[in-house]
């Protein structure tokens, strides 16, 4: 297993649309394992492949996490995910993103979704998600389409955040 570097905004790769995975093979399974390790280490509750520079429609989530004493970890890898249903009801979560470090904002999304995807064995699955899991999967599928949570905010808030991140990058280089 390996820790992968996480891209941060503004980075043009985070704006790109990822390509479907053609075949769930050992190379994909290794990427899934490395993404879980990277996500847990960050720590985060989700990670999309493009965040580690791989332009493939693949994401991992675990809203329980490794360090929760009460609950068992619940790692789920979703390959070529497609949302097949969303609830009429919305919910609001304060979102953050490993690619938008140190910024948090409320985002409104459908409260429940159904998503179909291939699992790490290449088998078709369908999941009905609510709560934080539903929010997290939608946040990750946005990444596959080049969308960041700041794109759900007003242009004023978005540009404030992106300008700050750009300034930090320039200072660091
Ligand atoms: O770790 C993460 N936390 C989080 C909190 C609320 C809504 C979405 C997320 S996903 C984020 C990790 C990440 O950036 N995934 O792309
Ligand atoms: Ni994110």
mmCIF file of C-alpha atoms and ligand atoms in Angstrom:
data_model
loop_
_atom_site.group_PDB
_atom_site.id
_atom_site.type_symbol
_atom_site.label_atom_id
_atom_site.label_comp_id
_atom_site.label_asym_id
_atom_site.label_seq_id
_atom_site.Cartn_x
_atom_site.Cartn_y
_atom_site.Cartn_z
ATOM 1 C CA UNK A 1 0.000 0.000 0.000
ATOM 2 C CA UNK A 2 1.074 3.572 -0.520
ATOM 3 C CA UNK A 3 0.091 7.060 0.546
ATOM 4 C CA UNK A 4 -0.715 9.247 -2.443
ATOM 5 C CA UNK A 5 -0.258 13.046 -2.581
ATOM 6 C CA UNK A 6 -3.589 14.942 -2.565
ATOM 7 C CA UNK A 7 -4.085 17.760 -5.094
ATOM 8 C CA UNK A 8 -5.378 21.071 -3.733
ATOM 9 C CA UNK A 9 -7.291 23.875 -5.409
ATOM 10 C CA UNK A 10 -6.689 25.755 -7.527
ATOM 11 C CA UNK A 11 -5.365 22.914 -9.689
ATOM 12 C CA UNK A 12 -6.691 22.507 -13.250
ATOM 13 C CA UNK A 13 -6.866 18.707 -12.849
ATOM 14 C CA UNK A 14 -9.584 19.104 -10.195
ATOM 15 C CA UNK A 15 -11.785 20.782 -12.843
ATOM 16 C CA UNK A 16 -11.629 17.884 -15.313
ATOM 17 C CA UNK A 17 -14.265 15.227 -15.978
ATOM 18 C CA UNK A 18 -13.042 11.746 -15.085
ATOM 19 C CA UNK A 19 -13.272 8.756 -17.456
ATOM 20 C CA UNK A 20 -15.234 5.566 -16.735
ATOM 21 C CA UNK A 21 -13.191 2.594 -15.500
ATOM 22 C CA UNK A 22 -13.073 0.090 -18.401
ATOM 23 C CA UNK A 23 -12.284 -2.987 -16.335
ATOM 24 C CA UNK A 24 -12.045 -3.644 -12.591
ATOM 25 C CA UNK A 25 -8.631 -5.357 -12.525
ATOM 26 C CA UNK A 26 -5.722 -5.646 -10.068
ATOM 27 C CA UNK A 27 -4.405 -2.216 -11.046
ATOM 28 C CA UNK A 28 -7.765 -0.671 -10.062
ATOM 29 C CA UNK A 29 -7.886 -2.696 -6.832
ATOM 30 C CA UNK A 30 -4.391 -1.429 -5.911
ATOM 31 C CA UNK A 31 -5.544 2.138 -6.570
ATOM 32 C CA UNK A 32 -8.622 1.531 -4.345
ATOM 33 C CA UNK A 33 -6.388 0.211 -1.520
ATOM 34 C CA UNK A 34 -3.979 3.151 -1.815
ATOM 35 C CA UNK A 35 -6.909 5.591 -1.830
ATOM 36 C CA UNK A 36 -8.342 4.062 1.382
ATOM 37 C CA UNK A 37 -4.959 4.332 3.066
ATOM 38 C CA UNK A 38 -4.587 7.946 1.901
ATOM 39 C CA UNK A 39 -8.148 8.828 3.020
ATOM 40 C CA UNK A 40 -7.744 7.318 6.509
ATOM 41 C CA UNK A 41 -4.378 8.959 6.977
ATOM 42 C CA UNK A 42 -5.565 12.447 5.906
ATOM 43 C CA UNK A 43 -8.007 11.893 7.702
ATOM 44 C CA UNK A 44 -11.128 12.195 5.568
ATOM 45 C CA UNK A 45 -14.458 10.425 5.089
ATOM 46 C CA UNK A 46 -14.223 10.212 1.293
ATOM 47 C CA UNK A 47 -11.743 10.500 -1.563
ATOM 48 C CA UNK A 48 -12.183 10.655 -5.339
ATOM 49 C CA UNK A 49 -9.461 9.365 -7.690
ATOM 50 C CA UNK A 50 -8.933 12.776 -9.299
ATOM 51 C CA UNK A 51 -7.877 14.123 -5.880
ATOM 52 C CA UNK A 52 -4.804 11.909 -6.194
ATOM 53 C CA UNK A 53 -4.375 12.870 -9.860
ATOM 54 C CA UNK A 54 -6.045 9.808 -11.423
ATOM 55 C CA UNK A 55 -8.747 10.804 -13.904
ATOM 56 C CA UNK A 56 -10.978 7.731 -13.375
ATOM 57 C CA UNK A 57 -14.586 7.463 -12.137
ATOM 58 C CA UNK A 58 -13.765 5.854 -8.829
ATOM 59 C CA UNK A 59 -14.240 6.942 -5.212
ATOM 60 C CA UNK A 60 -13.899 5.576 -1.702
ATOM 61 C CA UNK A 61 -15.936 6.494 1.389
ATOM 62 C CA UNK A 62 -16.061 5.557 5.051
ATOM 63 C CA UNK A 63 -18.190 7.845 7.202
ATOM 64 C CA UNK A 64 -17.374 5.777 10.323
ATOM 65 C CA UNK A 65 -13.580 5.916 10.126
ATOM 66 C CA UNK A 66 -10.763 3.900 11.605
ATOM 67 C CA UNK A 67 -10.528 5.675 14.934
ATOM 68 C CA UNK A 68 -14.160 5.286 16.007
ATOM 69 C CA UNK A 69 -14.135 3.103 19.123
ATOM 70 C CA UNK A 70 -17.858 2.320 19.087
ATOM 71 C CA UNK A 71 -18.413 1.443 15.430
ATOM 72 C CA UNK A 72 -16.668 -0.847 12.980
ATOM 73 C CA UNK A 73 -15.102 0.789 9.916
ATOM 74 C CA UNK A 74 -17.345 0.703 6.834
ATOM 75 C CA UNK A 75 -15.126 1.143 3.769
ATOM 76 C CA UNK A 76 -17.023 1.294 0.466
ATOM 77 C CA UNK A 77 -15.389 1.641 -2.964
ATOM 78 C CA UNK A 78 -17.692 2.886 -5.732
ATOM 79 C CA UNK A 79 -16.511 2.415 -9.325
ATOM 80 C CA UNK A 80 -18.399 4.124 -12.193
ATOM 81 C CA UNK A 81 -21.066 5.349 -9.725
ATOM 82 C CA UNK A 82 -24.381 6.636 -11.081
ATOM 83 C CA UNK A 83 -27.081 8.305 -9.012
ATOM 84 C CA UNK A 84 -30.375 6.649 -10.009
ATOM 85 C CA UNK A 85 -32.718 8.435 -7.574
ATOM 86 C CA UNK A 86 -32.681 11.456 -5.264
ATOM 87 C CA UNK A 87 -35.178 12.364 -2.538
ATOM 88 C CA UNK A 88 -37.333 15.488 -2.754
ATOM 89 C CA UNK A 89 -36.141 16.381 0.742
ATOM 90 C CA UNK A 90 -32.856 18.249 1.044
ATOM 91 C CA UNK A 91 -30.373 18.343 3.878
ATOM 92 C CA UNK A 92 -27.637 20.809 4.802
ATOM 93 C CA UNK A 93 -24.179 19.771 5.984
ATOM 94 C CA UNK A 94 -21.149 21.850 6.743
ATOM 95 C CA UNK A 95 -18.766 20.411 4.133
ATOM 96 C CA UNK A 96 -15.028 20.411 3.925
ATOM 97 C CA UNK A 97 -12.704 18.959 1.312
ATOM 98 C CA UNK A 98 -9.177 17.594 1.426
ATOM 99 C CA UNK A 99 -8.556 19.529 -1.812
ATOM 100 C CA UNK A 100 -9.839 22.790 -0.242
ATOM 101 C CA UNK A 101 -7.916 22.655 3.038
ATOM 102 C CA UNK A 102 -9.097 24.567 6.126
ATOM 103 C CA UNK A 103 -12.343 25.907 4.632
ATOM 104 C CA UNK A 104 -15.861 24.773 5.558
ATOM 105 C CA UNK A 105 -19.297 25.875 4.380
ATOM 106 C CA UNK A 106 -22.918 24.734 4.390
ATOM 107 C CA UNK A 107 -24.023 22.924 1.216
ATOM 108 C CA UNK A 108 -27.604 21.888 0.373
ATOM 109 C CA UNK A 109 -28.057 18.519 -1.348
ATOM 110 C CA UNK A 110 -30.780 15.856 -1.648
ATOM 111 C CA UNK A 111 -31.068 14.135 1.758
ATOM 112 C CA UNK A 112 -31.240 10.589 0.324
ATOM 113 C CA UNK A 113 -29.952 8.996 -2.860
ATOM 114 C CA UNK A 114 -29.775 5.666 -4.602
ATOM 115 C CA UNK A 115 -26.503 5.016 -6.372
ATOM 116 C CA UNK A 116 -25.495 2.093 -8.553
ATOM 117 C CA UNK A 117 -21.841 1.234 -9.020
ATOM 118 C CA UNK A 118 -19.333 -1.572 -9.449
ATOM 119 C CA UNK A 119 -17.628 -2.870 -6.304
ATOM 120 C CA UNK A 120 -13.938 -3.854 -6.099
ATOM 121 C CA UNK A 121 -14.848 -7.272 -7.560
ATOM 122 C CA UNK A 122 -16.480 -5.597 -10.564
ATOM 123 C CA UNK A 123 -19.912 -6.676 -9.364
ATOM 124 C CA UNK A 124 -22.893 -4.341 -9.836
ATOM 125 C CA UNK A 125 -24.303 -2.983 -6.590
ATOM 126 C CA UNK A 126 -26.987 -0.508 -5.583
ATOM 127 C CA UNK A 127 -26.898 1.452 -2.349
ATOM 128 C CA UNK A 128 -29.588 3.564 -0.676
ATOM 129 C CA UNK A 129 -27.797 6.219 1.346
ATOM 130 C CA UNK A 130 -28.967 8.911 3.737
ATOM 131 C CA UNK A 131 -27.378 11.264 6.270
ATOM 132 C CA UNK A 132 -23.675 12.014 6.019
ATOM 133 C CA UNK A 133 -23.093 9.040 3.674
ATOM 134 C CA UNK A 134 -25.533 10.484 1.086
ATOM 135 C CA UNK A 135 -23.849 13.889 1.323
ATOM 136 C CA UNK A 136 -20.359 12.399 1.090
ATOM 137 C CA UNK A 137 -21.142 10.253 -1.982
ATOM 138 C CA UNK A 138 -22.637 13.285 -3.759
ATOM 139 C CA UNK A 139 -19.566 15.364 -2.828
ATOM 140 C CA UNK A 140 -17.312 12.627 -4.285
ATOM 141 C CA UNK A 141 -19.345 12.175 -7.487
ATOM 142 C CA UNK A 142 -19.106 15.962 -7.956
ATOM 143 C CA UNK A 143 -15.296 15.534 -7.955
ATOM 144 C CA UNK A 144 -15.632 13.028 -10.838
ATOM 145 C CA UNK A 145 -17.394 15.785 -12.791
ATOM 146 C CA UNK A 146 -14.821 18.462 -11.929
ATOM 147 C CA UNK A 147 -17.023 20.107 -9.288
ATOM 148 C CA UNK A 148 -15.816 21.205 -5.823
ATOM 149 C CA UNK A 149 -18.094 22.031 -2.873
ATOM 150 C CA UNK A 150 -17.141 25.691 -3.285
ATOM 151 C CA UNK A 151 -18.909 25.586 -6.681
ATOM 152 C CA UNK A 152 -22.173 25.262 -4.692
ATOM 153 C CA UNK A 153 -21.479 28.568 -2.894
ATOM 154 C CA UNK A 154 -21.954 32.147 -4.100
ATOM 155 C CA UNK A 155 -19.245 33.424 -6.457
ATOM 156 C CA UNK A 156 -18.197 35.840 -3.714
ATOM 157 C CA UNK A 157 -17.567 33.097 -1.132
ATOM 158 C CA UNK A 158 -15.994 30.770 -3.722
ATOM 159 C CA UNK A 159 -13.548 33.366 -5.007
ATOM 160 C CA UNK A 160 -12.610 34.406 -1.480
ATOM 161 C CA UNK A 161 -11.646 30.816 -0.655
ATOM 162 C CA UNK A 162 -9.876 30.110 -3.957
ATOM 163 C CA UNK A 163 -7.882 33.352 -3.780
ATOM 164 C CA UNK A 164 -6.720 32.483 -0.263
ATOM 165 C CA UNK A 165 -5.623 29.008 -1.375
ATOM 166 C CA UNK A 166 -3.782 30.435 -4.393
ATOM 167 C CA UNK A 167 -1.964 32.939 -2.165
ATOM 168 C CA UNK A 168 -0.883 30.129 0.191
ATOM 169 C CA UNK A 169 0.435 28.138 -2.772
ATOM 170 C CA UNK A 170 2.434 31.107 -4.061
ATOM 171 C CA UNK A 171 3.919 31.680 -0.602
ATOM 172 C CA UNK A 172 4.901 28.024 -0.337
ATOM 173 C CA UNK A 173 6.651 27.890 -3.720
HETATM 174 O O1 LIG B 1 -13.336 14.438 4.779
HETATM 175 C C1 LIG B 1 -14.288 14.983 4.230
HETATM 176 N N1 LIG B 1 -15.316 15.420 4.984
HETATM 177 C C2 LIG B 1 -16.543 15.823 4.451
HETATM 178 C C3 LIG B 1 -17.436 16.473 5.306
HETATM 179 C C4 LIG B 1 -18.668 16.889 4.843
HETATM 180 C C5 LIG B 1 -19.005 16.663 3.527
HETATM 181 C C6 LIG B 1 -18.119 16.048 2.661
HETATM 182 C C7 LIG B 1 -16.893 15.635 3.116
HETATM 183 S S1 LIG B 1 -15.802 14.818 2.047
HETATM 184 C C8 LIG B 1 -14.261 15.206 2.767
HETATM 185 C C9 LIG B 1 -13.129 14.462 2.069
HETATM 186 C C10 LIG B 1 -13.035 14.918 0.637
HETATM 187 O O2 LIG B 1 -12.575 15.961 0.291
HETATM 188 N N2 LIG B 1 -13.543 14.130 -0.272
HETATM 189 O O3 LIG B 1 -13.564 14.494 -1.561
HETATM 190 NI NI1 LIG B 2 -13.606 16.668 -1.573
#
